[in-house]
XYZ file of C-alpha atoms in Angstrom:
435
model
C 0.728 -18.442 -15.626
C -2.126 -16.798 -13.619
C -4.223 -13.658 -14.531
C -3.953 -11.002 -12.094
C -5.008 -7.957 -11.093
C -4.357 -4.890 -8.814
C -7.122 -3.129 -6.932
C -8.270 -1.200 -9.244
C -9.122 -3.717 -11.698
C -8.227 -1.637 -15.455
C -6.638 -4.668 -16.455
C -5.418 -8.324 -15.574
C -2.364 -9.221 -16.548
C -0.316 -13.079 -17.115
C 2.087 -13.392 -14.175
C 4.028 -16.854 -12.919
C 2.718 -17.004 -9.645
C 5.345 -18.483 -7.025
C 4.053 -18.705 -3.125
C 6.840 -18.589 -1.384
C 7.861 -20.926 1.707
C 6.211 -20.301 4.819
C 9.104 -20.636 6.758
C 12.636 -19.524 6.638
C 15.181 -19.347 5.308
C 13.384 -17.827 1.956
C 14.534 -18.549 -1.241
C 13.446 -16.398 -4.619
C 12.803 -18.832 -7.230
C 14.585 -17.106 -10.314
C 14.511 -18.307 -13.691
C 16.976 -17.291 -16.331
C 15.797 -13.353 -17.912
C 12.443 -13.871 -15.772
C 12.068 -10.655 -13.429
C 10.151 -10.799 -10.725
C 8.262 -9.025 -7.881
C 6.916 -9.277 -4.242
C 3.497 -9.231 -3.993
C 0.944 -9.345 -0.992
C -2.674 -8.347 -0.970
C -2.807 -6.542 -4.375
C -4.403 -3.717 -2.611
C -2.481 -1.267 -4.384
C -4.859 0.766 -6.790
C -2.577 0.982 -10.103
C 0.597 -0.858 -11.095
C 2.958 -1.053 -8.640
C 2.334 -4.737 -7.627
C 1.755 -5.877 -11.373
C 4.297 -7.312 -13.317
C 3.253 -8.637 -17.126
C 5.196 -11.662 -18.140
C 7.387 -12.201 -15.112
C 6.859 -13.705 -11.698
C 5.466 -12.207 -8.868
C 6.772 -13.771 -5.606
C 3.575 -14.120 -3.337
C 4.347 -13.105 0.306
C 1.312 -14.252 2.196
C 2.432 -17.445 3.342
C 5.128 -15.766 5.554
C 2.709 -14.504 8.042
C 4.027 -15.390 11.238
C 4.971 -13.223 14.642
C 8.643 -13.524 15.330
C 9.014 -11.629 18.657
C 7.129 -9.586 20.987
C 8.500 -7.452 23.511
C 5.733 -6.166 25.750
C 7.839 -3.759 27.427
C 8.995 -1.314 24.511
C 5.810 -2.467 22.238
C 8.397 -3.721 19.539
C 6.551 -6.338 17.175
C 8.927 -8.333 14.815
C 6.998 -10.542 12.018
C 6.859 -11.752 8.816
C 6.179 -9.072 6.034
C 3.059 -11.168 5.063
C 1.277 -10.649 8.119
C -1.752 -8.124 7.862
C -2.667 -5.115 9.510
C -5.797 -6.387 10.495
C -4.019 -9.768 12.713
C -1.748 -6.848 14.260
C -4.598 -4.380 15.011
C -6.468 -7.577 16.632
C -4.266 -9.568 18.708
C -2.492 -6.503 20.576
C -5.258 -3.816 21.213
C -6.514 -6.716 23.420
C -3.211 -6.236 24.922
C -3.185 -1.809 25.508
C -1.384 -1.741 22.048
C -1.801 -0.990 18.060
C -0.123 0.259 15.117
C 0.706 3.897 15.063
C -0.331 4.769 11.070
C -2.605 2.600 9.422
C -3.806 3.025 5.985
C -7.418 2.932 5.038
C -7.888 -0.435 4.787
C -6.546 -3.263 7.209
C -6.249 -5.463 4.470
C -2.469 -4.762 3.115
C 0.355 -6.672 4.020
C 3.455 -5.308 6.320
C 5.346 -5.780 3.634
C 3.312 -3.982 1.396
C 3.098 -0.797 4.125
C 6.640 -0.483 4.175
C 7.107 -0.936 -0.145
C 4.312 2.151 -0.673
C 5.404 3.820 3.346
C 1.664 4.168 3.658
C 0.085 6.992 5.772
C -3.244 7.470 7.751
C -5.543 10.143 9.110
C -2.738 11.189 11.899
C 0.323 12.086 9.958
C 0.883 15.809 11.777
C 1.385 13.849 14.647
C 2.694 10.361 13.889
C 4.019 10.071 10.501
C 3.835 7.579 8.148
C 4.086 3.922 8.561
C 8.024 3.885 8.129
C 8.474 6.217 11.159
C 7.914 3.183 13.215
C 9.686 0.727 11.609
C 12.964 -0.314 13.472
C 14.845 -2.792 11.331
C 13.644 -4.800 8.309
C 15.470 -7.621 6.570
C 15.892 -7.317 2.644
C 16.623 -10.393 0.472
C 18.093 -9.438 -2.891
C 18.270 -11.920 -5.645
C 21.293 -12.508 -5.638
C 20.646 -14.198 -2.134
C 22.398 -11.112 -0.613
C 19.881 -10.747 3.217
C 20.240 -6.643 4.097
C 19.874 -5.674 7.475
C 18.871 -1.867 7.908
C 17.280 0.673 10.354
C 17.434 4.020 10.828
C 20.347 3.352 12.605
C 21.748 0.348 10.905
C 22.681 1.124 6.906
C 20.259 4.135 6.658
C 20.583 4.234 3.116
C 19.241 0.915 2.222
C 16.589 1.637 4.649
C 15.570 5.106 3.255
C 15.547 3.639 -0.488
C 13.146 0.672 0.654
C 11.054 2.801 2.738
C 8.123 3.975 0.235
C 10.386 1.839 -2.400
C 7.954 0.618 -4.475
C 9.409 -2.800 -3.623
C 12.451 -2.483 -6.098
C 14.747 -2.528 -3.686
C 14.408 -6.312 -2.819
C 11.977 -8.690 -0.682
C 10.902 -7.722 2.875
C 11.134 -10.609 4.246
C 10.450 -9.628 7.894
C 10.198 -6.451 10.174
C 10.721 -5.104 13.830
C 8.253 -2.866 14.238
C 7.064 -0.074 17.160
C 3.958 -0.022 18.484
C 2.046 2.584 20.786
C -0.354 1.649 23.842
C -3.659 2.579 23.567
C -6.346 1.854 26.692
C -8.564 -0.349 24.548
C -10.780 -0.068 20.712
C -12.259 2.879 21.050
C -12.600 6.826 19.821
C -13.968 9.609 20.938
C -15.139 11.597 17.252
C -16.486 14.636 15.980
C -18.232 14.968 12.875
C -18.192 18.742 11.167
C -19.875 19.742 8.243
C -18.175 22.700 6.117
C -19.171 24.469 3.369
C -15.567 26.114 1.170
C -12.340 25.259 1.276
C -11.490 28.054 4.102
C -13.597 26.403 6.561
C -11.876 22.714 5.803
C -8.620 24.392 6.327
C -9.659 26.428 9.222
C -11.188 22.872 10.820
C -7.822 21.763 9.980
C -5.253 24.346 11.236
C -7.575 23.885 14.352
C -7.942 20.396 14.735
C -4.213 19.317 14.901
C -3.533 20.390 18.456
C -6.528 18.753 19.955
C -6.819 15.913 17.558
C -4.951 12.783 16.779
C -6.814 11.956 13.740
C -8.474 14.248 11.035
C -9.733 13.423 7.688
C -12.984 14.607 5.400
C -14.944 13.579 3.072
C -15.578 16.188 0.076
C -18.452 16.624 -2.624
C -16.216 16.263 -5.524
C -18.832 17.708 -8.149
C -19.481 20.549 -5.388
C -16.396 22.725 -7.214
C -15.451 26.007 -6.118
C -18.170 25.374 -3.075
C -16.137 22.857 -1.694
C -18.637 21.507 0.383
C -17.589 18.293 2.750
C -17.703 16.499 6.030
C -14.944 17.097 8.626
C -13.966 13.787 10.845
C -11.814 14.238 14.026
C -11.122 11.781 16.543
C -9.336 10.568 20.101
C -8.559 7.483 21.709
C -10.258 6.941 24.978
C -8.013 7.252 27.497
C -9.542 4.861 29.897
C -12.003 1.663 29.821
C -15.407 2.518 28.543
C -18.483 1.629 30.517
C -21.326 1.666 28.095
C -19.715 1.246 24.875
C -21.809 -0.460 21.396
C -21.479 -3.199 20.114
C -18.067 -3.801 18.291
C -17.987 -4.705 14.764
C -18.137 -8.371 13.685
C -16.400 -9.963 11.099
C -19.704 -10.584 9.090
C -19.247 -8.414 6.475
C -21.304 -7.475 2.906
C -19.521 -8.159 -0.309
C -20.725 -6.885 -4.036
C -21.317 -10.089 -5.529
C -20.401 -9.595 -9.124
C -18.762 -7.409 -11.497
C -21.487 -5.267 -13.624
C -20.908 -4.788 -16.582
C -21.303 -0.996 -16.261
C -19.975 0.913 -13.465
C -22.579 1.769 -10.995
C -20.656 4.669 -10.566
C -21.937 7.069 -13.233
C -23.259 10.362 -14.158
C -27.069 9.655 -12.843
C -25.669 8.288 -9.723
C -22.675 10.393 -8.883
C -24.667 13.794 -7.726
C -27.844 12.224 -5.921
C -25.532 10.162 -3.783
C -22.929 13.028 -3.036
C -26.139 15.226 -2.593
C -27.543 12.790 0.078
C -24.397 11.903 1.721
C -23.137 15.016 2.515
C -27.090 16.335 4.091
C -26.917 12.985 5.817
C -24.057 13.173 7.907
C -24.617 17.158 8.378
C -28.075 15.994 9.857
C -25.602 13.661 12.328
C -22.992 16.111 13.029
C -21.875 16.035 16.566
C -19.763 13.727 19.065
C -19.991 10.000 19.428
C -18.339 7.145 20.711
C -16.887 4.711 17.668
C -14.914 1.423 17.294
C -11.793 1.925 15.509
C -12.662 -0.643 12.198
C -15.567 1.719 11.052
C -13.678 4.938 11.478
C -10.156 3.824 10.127
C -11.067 1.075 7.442
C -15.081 2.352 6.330
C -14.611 1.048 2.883
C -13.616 -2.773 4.210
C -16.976 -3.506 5.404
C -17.937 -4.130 1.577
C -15.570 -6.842 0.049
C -14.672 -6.528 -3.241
C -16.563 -2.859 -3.538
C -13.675 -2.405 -5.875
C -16.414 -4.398 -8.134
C -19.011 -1.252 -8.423
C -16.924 0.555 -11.380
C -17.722 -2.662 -13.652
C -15.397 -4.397 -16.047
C -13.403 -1.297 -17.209
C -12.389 -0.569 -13.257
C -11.543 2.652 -12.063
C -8.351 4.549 -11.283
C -7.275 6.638 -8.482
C -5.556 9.802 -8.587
C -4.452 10.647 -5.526
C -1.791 14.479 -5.494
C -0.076 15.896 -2.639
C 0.868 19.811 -2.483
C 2.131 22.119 -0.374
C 0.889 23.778 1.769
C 1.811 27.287 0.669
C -0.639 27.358 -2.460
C -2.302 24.785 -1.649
C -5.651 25.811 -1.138
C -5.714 27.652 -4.520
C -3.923 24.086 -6.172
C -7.520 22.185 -4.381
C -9.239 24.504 -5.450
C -8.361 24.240 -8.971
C -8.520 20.567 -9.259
C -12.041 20.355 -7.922
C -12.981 22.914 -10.807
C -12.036 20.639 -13.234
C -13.128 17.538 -11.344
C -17.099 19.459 -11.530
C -16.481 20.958 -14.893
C -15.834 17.607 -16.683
C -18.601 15.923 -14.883
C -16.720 12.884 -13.565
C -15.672 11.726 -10.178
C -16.566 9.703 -7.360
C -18.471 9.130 -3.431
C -14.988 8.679 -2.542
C -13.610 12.125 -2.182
C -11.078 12.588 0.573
C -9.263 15.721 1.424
C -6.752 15.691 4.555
C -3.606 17.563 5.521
C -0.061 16.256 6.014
C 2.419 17.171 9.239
C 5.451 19.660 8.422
C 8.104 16.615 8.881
C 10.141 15.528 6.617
C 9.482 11.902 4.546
C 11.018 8.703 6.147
C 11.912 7.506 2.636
C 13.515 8.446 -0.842
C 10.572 8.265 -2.773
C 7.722 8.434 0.529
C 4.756 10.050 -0.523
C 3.756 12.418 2.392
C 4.701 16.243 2.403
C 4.014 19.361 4.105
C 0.723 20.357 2.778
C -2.769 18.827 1.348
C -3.673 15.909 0.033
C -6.877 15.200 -2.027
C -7.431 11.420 -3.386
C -10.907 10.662 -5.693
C -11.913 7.359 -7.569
C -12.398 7.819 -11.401
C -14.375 5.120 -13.131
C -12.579 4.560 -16.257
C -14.150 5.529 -18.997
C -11.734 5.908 -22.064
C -10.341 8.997 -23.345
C -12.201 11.840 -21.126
C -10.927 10.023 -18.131
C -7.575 10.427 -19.558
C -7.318 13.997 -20.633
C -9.382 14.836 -17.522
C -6.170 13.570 -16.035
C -3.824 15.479 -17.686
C -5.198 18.562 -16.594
C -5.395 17.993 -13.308
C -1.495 17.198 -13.725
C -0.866 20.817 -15.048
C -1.864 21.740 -11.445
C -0.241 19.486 -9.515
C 3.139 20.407 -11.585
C 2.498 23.992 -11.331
C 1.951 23.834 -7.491
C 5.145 21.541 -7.104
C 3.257 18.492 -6.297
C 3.302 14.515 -6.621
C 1.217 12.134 -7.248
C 1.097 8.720 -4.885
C 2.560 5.649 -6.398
C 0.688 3.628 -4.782
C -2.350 4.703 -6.647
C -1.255 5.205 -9.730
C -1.742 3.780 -13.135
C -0.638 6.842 -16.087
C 1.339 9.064 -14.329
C 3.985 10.948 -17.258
C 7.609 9.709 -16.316
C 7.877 14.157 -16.187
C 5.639 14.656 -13.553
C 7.015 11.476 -11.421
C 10.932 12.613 -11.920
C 9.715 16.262 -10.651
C 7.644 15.042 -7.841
C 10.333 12.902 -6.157
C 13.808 14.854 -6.338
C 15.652 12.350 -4.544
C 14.877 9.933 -7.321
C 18.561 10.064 -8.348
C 19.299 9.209 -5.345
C 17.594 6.020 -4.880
C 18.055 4.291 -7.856
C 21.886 2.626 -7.111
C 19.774 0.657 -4.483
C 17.103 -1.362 -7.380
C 17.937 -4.957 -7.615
C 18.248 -5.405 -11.304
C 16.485 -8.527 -11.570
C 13.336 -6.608 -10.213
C 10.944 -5.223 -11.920
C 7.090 -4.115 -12.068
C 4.710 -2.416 -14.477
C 5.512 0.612 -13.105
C 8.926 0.480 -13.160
C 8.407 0.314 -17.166
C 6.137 3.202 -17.391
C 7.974 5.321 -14.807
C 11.827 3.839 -15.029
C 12.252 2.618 -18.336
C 12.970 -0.884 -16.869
């Protein structure tokens, strides 16, 4: 048995630990009443990859390229590969994913379990609008073969699945040229919630990617910086120097989280007159702009031995800016937060999967250090809201959601669960499912 825990580091957990074969054909090893679980990178924030007392069926060994068609862009690999070997063997080559996530350290697998989004979902989706075909292994050794136009269903429920569904064993997936690493950005300071939608509304024409940062403790002022950026559509001349793989890493666990009432509003205060100071246009490397936070390993590591959790609420768009505006009220009022504020839109299309996360509207995701009780009931208010403005909260990053709010958030919930395997099972599943 081997302690383990997610991203977000509330609690570790006693899990068999089975690596599976790094080469086909894969085989789950089952034991008799044991459930188990896929697991990749453990990137996920809460406890969706966590499963207490059963196995947990490691995918990283099964990290290999398949196929490679240059002519359509179609990728087919293992689900252990990572984002990151993707990103870097084929933008060399004029391609690259089409939605990436804010880190590059999650599995394929993984993408497709949580159908992860990025800063460009009003105009390319979410990571399961580009996958063609996956291949599911049950464990009952049944291997499912589905698309979007090969068994739909099975596809739709494993999209955003939560990995309940089966293993991803491999995936065909599309990507989309690009001329080479680089954006062209913009960097906007705003000051209420009017002028982030307004940046917005106005952005998504222009703008493949859009995302901000926001001054959680700022409240009804809203304040924030607005990111917007471009590929370059050609070879750049005088570009800087890429990033290298060199990278800082927080170096031990505190036993306090760094994160903390005479920390929170200085640094808030300073970031957001820093990058107002540096507003303007500039030319910038893809890593830094899509994946800022993996240039510290383990940061995770700053909110000390309790860890933190992530609440992370989608609403739509009609309402939405009073729904924001709500939650940041509360977020000031109680006093507790995060530097890691981001508020974004999603694209009026419809999800890829049963239980996807993306929706018409807003989407607002903060850190919490965890700090007992007043994190808790801090959390239950900002529920009321979501609920009330016919919201959800992401999976992916969750840890206490009420079974309520999750069965309202995803009505096609119904609808997915004929496709769990039944010898499947995560933490998550218990809270959320009852098994």
């Amino acid at each position: 048995m081997v302690a383990v825990h997610s991203w977000g580091r509330l609690r570790a957990a006693e899990h068999a630990f089975h690596p599976l074969a790094d080469h086909p054909p894969v085989r789950l090893p089952l034991s008799a009443g044991q459930h188990g679980l896929a697991y990749g990178m453990g990137r996920s924030y809460g406890d969706v990859c966590l499963n207490p007392g059963g196995a947990l069926w490691a995918t990283r060994g099964q990290d290999r390229f398949i196929a490679w068609d240059e002519a359509t862009g179609e990728l087919t690999c293992e689900a252990g590969v990572l984002l990151r070997d993707i990103q870097r063997t084929f933008i060399p080559r004029g391609w690259m994913l089409p939605v990436t996530p804010g880190t590059q350290f999650a599995t394929v697998g993984g993408a497709i379990a949580n159908d992860v989004h990025g800063k460009n979902h009003h105009v390319h989706g979410s990571f399961g609008d580009h996958v063609c075909a996956l291949q599911l292994l049950r464990t009952d050794g049944l291997l499912v073969r589905c698309g979007p136009g090969l068994r739909p269903d099975w596809f739709a429920a494993t999209v955003g699945g939560l990995g309940l569904t089966g293993v991803v064993t491999q995936a065909t997936l599309r990507l989309r040229r690009v001329a080479g690493p680089w954006l062209d950005t913009e960097t906007i300071a705003y000051g209420s919630l009017q002028e982030f939608f307004a940046l917005a509304d106005a952005s998504e024409a222009g703008w493949e990617y859009t995302v901000s940062w926001i001054d959680c403790l700022s409240g009804a002022e809203a304040r924030g910086i607005f990111m917007r950026g471009n590929h370059v559509p050609g070879p750049v001349a005088s570009a800087p120097p890429a990033p290298g793989d060199r990278k800082r890493a927080v170096p031990f666990t505190p036993p306090f989280s760094l994160v903390n009432r005479w920390s929170l509003r200085p640094f808030n205060t300073a970031y957001y007159h820093l990058h107002r100071q540096r507003a303007g246009r500039r030319l910038q490397h893809y890593e830094p702009f899509f994946y800022p936070l993996d240039n510290l390993l383990e940061w995770n590591r700053i909110y000390g031995r309790r860890g933190f959790y992530q609440y992370q609420c989608a609403v739509p768009r009609e309402g939405g800016e009073a729904a924001i505006a709500a939650l940041l009220r509360e977020i000031a009022a109680s006093g507790q937060g995060s530097f890691l504020g981001v508020l974004k839109t999603f694209g009026a299309r419809a999800p890829v999967g049963m239980l996807s996360f993306p929706m018409p509207g807003v989407t607002l995701a903060l850190d919490f250090p965890h700090r007992g009780e007043p994190t808790l009931r801090l959390f239950d208010r900002l529920d009321a809201v979501v609920a009330a403005a016919g919201g959800r909260l992401y999976a992916a990053k969750d840890a206490r959601m009420p079974r309520t709010l999750f069965e309202a958030g995803y009505p096609r919930l119904a609808e997915f669960l004929p496709y769990r395997d039944p010898r499947i099972r995560s933490a998550m599943s218990l809270r959320l499912l009852g098994d």
